[in-house]
Short mmCIF file of C-alpha atoms in Angstrom, two decimals:
data_model
loop_
_atom_site.label_atom_id
_atom_site.label_comp_id
_atom_site.label_asym_id
_atom_site.label_seq_id
_atom_site.Cartn_x
_atom_site.Cartn_y
_atom_site.Cartn_z
CA MET H 551 -27.26 -4.59 56.36
CA LYS H 552 -28.40 -4.28 52.67
CA SER H 553 -25.96 -1.53 52.44
CA SER H 554 -23.06 -3.54 54.00
CA PHE H 555 -24.10 -6.36 51.31
CA THR H 556 -24.01 -3.84 48.52
CA ALA H 557 -20.48 -2.40 49.75
CA PHE H 558 -19.15 -5.72 50.07
CA ALA H 559 -20.34 -6.82 46.62
CA ALA H 560 -18.87 -3.78 45.10
CA LEU H 561 -15.57 -4.48 46.62
CA LEU H 562 -15.42 -8.02 45.42
CA SER H 563 -16.05 -6.88 41.79
CA LEU H 564 -13.38 -4.17 42.17
CA ALA H 565 -11.12 -7.12 43.43
CA SER H 566 -11.81 -9.29 40.38
CA LEU H 567 -10.66 -6.31 38.14
CA VAL H 568 -7.66 -5.98 39.93
CA ASN H 569 -6.51 -9.44 39.64
CA ALA H 570 -7.85 -9.93 35.94
CA ALA H 571 -5.08 -10.74 33.61
CA PRO H 572 -3.64 -7.69 32.15
CA ALA H 573 -4.23 -7.15 28.26
CA PRO H 574 -1.62 -8.68 26.03
CA ALA H 575 0.91 -6.11 25.30
CA PRO H 576 1.02 -5.09 21.61
CA THR H 577 4.20 -6.35 19.52
CA ALA H 578 6.20 -4.11 17.11
CA GLY H 579 4.13 -5.76 14.18
CA ASP H 580 0.80 -4.79 15.85
CA VAL H 581 1.51 -1.11 16.47
CA CYS H 582 1.64 1.27 13.48
CA ILE H 583 1.01 5.11 14.52
CA GLN H 584 -0.78 6.41 11.63
CA VAL H 585 0.94 9.45 10.23
CA ILE H 586 0.34 11.14 7.00
CA SER H 587 3.67 12.13 5.37
CA THR H 588 3.77 13.72 2.00
CA GLY H 589 6.68 13.46 -0.37
CA PRO H 590 7.72 13.67 -3.72
CA PRO H 591 6.76 11.28 -6.23
CA ILE H 592 9.40 9.32 -8.03
CA ILE H 593 9.35 10.66 -11.66
CA SER H 594 10.46 9.56 -15.11
CA PRO H 595 12.20 12.96 -16.48
CA THR H 596 11.90 11.75 -20.07
CA LEU H 597 8.38 10.58 -20.00
CA GLY H 598 6.67 13.15 -17.69
CA LEU H 599 5.16 10.03 -15.66
CA GLN H 600 5.46 8.95 -12.07
CA LEU H 601 5.79 5.89 -10.28
CA THR H 602 2.72 4.28 -8.87
CA GLY H 603 1.12 0.86 -7.77
CA SER H 604 -0.17 -0.75 -4.55
CA ALA H 605 0.61 -4.30 -3.34
CA GLY H 606 -0.09 -7.07 -5.46
CA THR H 607 0.16 -5.44 -8.68
CA GLN H 608 3.04 -4.33 -11.24
CA ALA H 609 4.67 -0.99 -10.91
CA THR H 610 3.71 1.50 -13.44
CA LEU H 611 4.33 4.81 -14.61
CA GLN H 612 1.28 7.15 -14.61
CA LYS H 613 0.28 10.76 -14.81
CA THR H 614 -0.32 10.97 -10.78
CA GLY H 615 2.08 8.68 -8.66
CA LEU H 616 2.62 7.70 -5.10
CA THR H 617 3.34 10.92 -2.78
CA GLN H 618 3.35 9.44 0.98
CA GLY H 619 6.90 9.72 1.32
CA TRP H 620 9.31 6.66 0.80
CA ASN H 621 10.85 4.10 3.06
CA PHE H 622 14.43 3.44 2.30
CA ASN H 623 15.35 0.72 5.26
CA ASN H 624 17.46 -2.24 4.31
CA GLY H 625 18.03 -1.05 0.85
CA GLY H 626 14.29 -1.44 0.09
CA LEU H 627 12.18 0.91 -1.59
CA GLY H 628 8.58 1.08 0.27
CA SER H 629 5.39 3.32 0.37
CA PRO H 630 4.03 5.08 2.39
CA LYS H 631 7.17 6.32 4.48
CA TYR H 632 5.24 5.12 7.64
CA CYS H 633 3.45 1.79 8.26
CA THR H 634 4.78 0.62 4.60
CA LYS H 635 2.15 -1.46 2.59
CA ALA H 636 3.88 -1.97 -0.21
CA TRP H 637 7.61 -2.63 -1.34
CA LEU H 638 9.06 -2.51 -4.63
CA ASN H 639 10.41 -5.84 -5.60
CA ILE H 640 12.59 -6.99 -8.61
CA GLN H 641 11.48 -10.64 -9.72
CA PRO H 642 13.95 -12.89 -11.31
CA GLY H 643 13.99 -14.11 -14.96
CA ALA H 644 15.95 -15.28 -17.88
CA TYR H 645 15.76 -12.12 -19.62
CA PRO H 646 17.61 -8.91 -19.20
CA TRP H 647 14.30 -6.87 -18.26
CA LYS H 648 12.97 -7.72 -14.73
CA LYS H 649 9.25 -7.00 -13.84
CA LEU H 650 9.16 -5.11 -10.97
CA VAL H 651 6.32 -5.65 -8.53
CA TRP H 652 4.73 -4.20 -5.32
CA GLU H 653 4.44 -6.47 -2.47
CA ALA H 654 3.42 -6.56 1.27
CA THR H 655 6.68 -8.09 2.09
CA GLN H 656 10.53 -6.55 1.14
CA LYS H 657 12.30 -8.76 -0.60
CA THR H 658 14.78 -6.61 -2.65
CA THR H 659 17.28 -5.18 -0.65
CA THR H 660 19.84 -3.91 -3.20
CA TRP H 661 17.84 -0.70 -4.18
CA LYS H 662 20.34 2.36 -4.28
CA THR H 663 18.04 5.13 -3.09
CA GLY H 664 17.76 8.29 -1.47
CA TYR H 665 16.35 11.90 -1.89
CA ASP H 666 17.60 13.99 -4.91
CA VAL H 667 18.94 10.92 -6.91
CA ASN H 668 18.25 8.38 -9.43
CA LEU H 669 16.74 4.94 -8.59
CA ALA H 670 19.42 2.34 -9.16
CA ALA H 671 19.63 -1.31 -8.66
CA GLY H 672 22.61 -2.65 -6.92
CA ALA H 673 24.66 -5.41 -8.22
CA THR H 674 23.54 -8.80 -7.44
CA SER H 675 25.18 -12.27 -8.14
CA THR H 676 23.06 -12.42 -11.67
CA TYR H 677 23.33 -8.92 -13.07
CA ASN H 678 25.35 -5.48 -12.61
CA ALA H 679 24.21 -2.36 -10.73
CA THR H 680 21.85 -0.22 -13.18
CA SER H 681 19.84 2.68 -13.07
CA THR H 682 18.06 2.11 -16.30
CA PHE H 683 14.36 1.12 -16.68
CA LEU H 684 12.22 -0.31 -19.44
CA ALA H 685 8.86 1.45 -19.48
CA CYS H 686 6.15 -0.24 -21.91
CA SER H 687 2.74 0.60 -22.49
CA PRO H 688 0.10 -2.12 -22.17
CA ASN H 689 -1.41 -4.21 -24.82
CA TYR H 690 -4.78 -2.72 -24.09
CA GLU H 691 -6.40 0.38 -24.56
CA THR H 692 -6.28 2.82 -21.13
CA PHE H 693 -8.18 6.08 -20.39
CA ALA H 694 -4.96 7.65 -19.35
CA PRO H 695 -1.30 7.51 -19.67
CA GLU H 696 0.17 4.41 -18.33
CA MET H 697 3.25 2.39 -18.66
CA PHE H 698 4.50 -0.89 -17.12
CA LEU H 699 7.87 -0.79 -15.51
CA PHE H 700 10.72 -3.15 -15.48
CA LEU H 701 14.57 -3.06 -14.69
CA LEU H 702 16.87 -3.17 -17.22
CA THR H 703 19.85 -5.06 -15.92
CA ASP H 704 21.93 -4.72 -19.44
CA GLU H 705 22.10 -1.04 -20.14
CA ASN H 706 23.53 -2.05 -23.47
CA VAL H 707 20.96 -4.48 -24.81
CA THR H 708 18.57 -3.69 -27.34
CA ILE H 709 14.99 -2.68 -26.64
CA PRO H 710 13.07 -5.84 -26.96
CA VAL H 711 11.20 -6.75 -30.36
CA VAL H 712 9.13 -9.73 -29.87
CA ASN H 713 7.03 -10.51 -26.82
CA ASP H 714 8.09 -13.01 -24.14
CA GLU H 715 6.61 -14.20 -20.79
CA THR H 716 8.09 -11.31 -18.98
CA LEU H 717 6.59 -8.79 -21.61
CA SER H 718 3.50 -10.57 -22.37
CA ASN H 719 1.06 -7.97 -21.34
CA VAL H 720 2.67 -5.25 -23.24
CA ASN H 721 2.65 -3.47 -26.53
CA ILE H 722 6.52 -4.20 -27.32
CA LYS H 723 6.47 -1.27 -30.03
CA THR H 724 6.09 1.48 -27.29
CA CYS H 725 9.25 0.12 -24.90
CA VAL H 726 11.46 2.75 -23.97
CA LYS H 727 14.38 3.36 -22.02
CA THR H 728 14.20 5.88 -19.15
CA LYS H 729 15.51 6.68 -15.49
CA LEU H 730 13.63 7.34 -12.51
CA HIS H 731 14.57 10.05 -9.99
CA ILE H 732 13.55 10.48 -6.87
CA PRO H 733 13.24 14.57 -6.18
CA PRO H 734 14.39 16.04 -2.95
CA ASP H 735 12.21 15.24 0.43
CA THR H 736 9.42 18.05 0.89
CA ILE H 737 9.54 16.90 4.52
CA ALA H 738 5.66 17.47 4.89
CA THR H 739 4.24 15.02 8.03
CA VAL H 740 1.08 15.49 9.65
CA ALA H 741 -0.20 13.21 12.92
CA ALA H 742 -3.56 11.59 12.11
#
């Protein structure tokens, strides 16, 4: 009798598992297959520096940039290529130099991008298309070369000579115009 009671209890336990509610299905926003992708850094050929940054920071040029591939979806520029965590967004402003910031969500959808091209911002209602950037050293000492990056929305404007609220954290005397080039894709991807 004890063995039949044990068998009956085991059947009840099994039945409760079968009738249990299924685990919720993950949504597209919840699932991200981790893929390690390498790709070329975006470079400033005239300065010899590379684009870098992370969500919540201003875009900068440094000796070593982002190299996990690029996400060009919907007119954006995101990194890394898979499971994008940071999008390069153009902040609005009154001056022809617009601050570039990395954010967790894509707001800018006008980047003209691809591999083996110069990065360009498409025209909007407030400025024309441009592929010219303004790079300025910070107004404090740094251990390694670093320059804050701005989109220059009027390629003919003279380089600023006084600080304003957009350029408050830079040494204005170091500002130079530059282009940003996205080299050909190296297509090296490894599943993790």
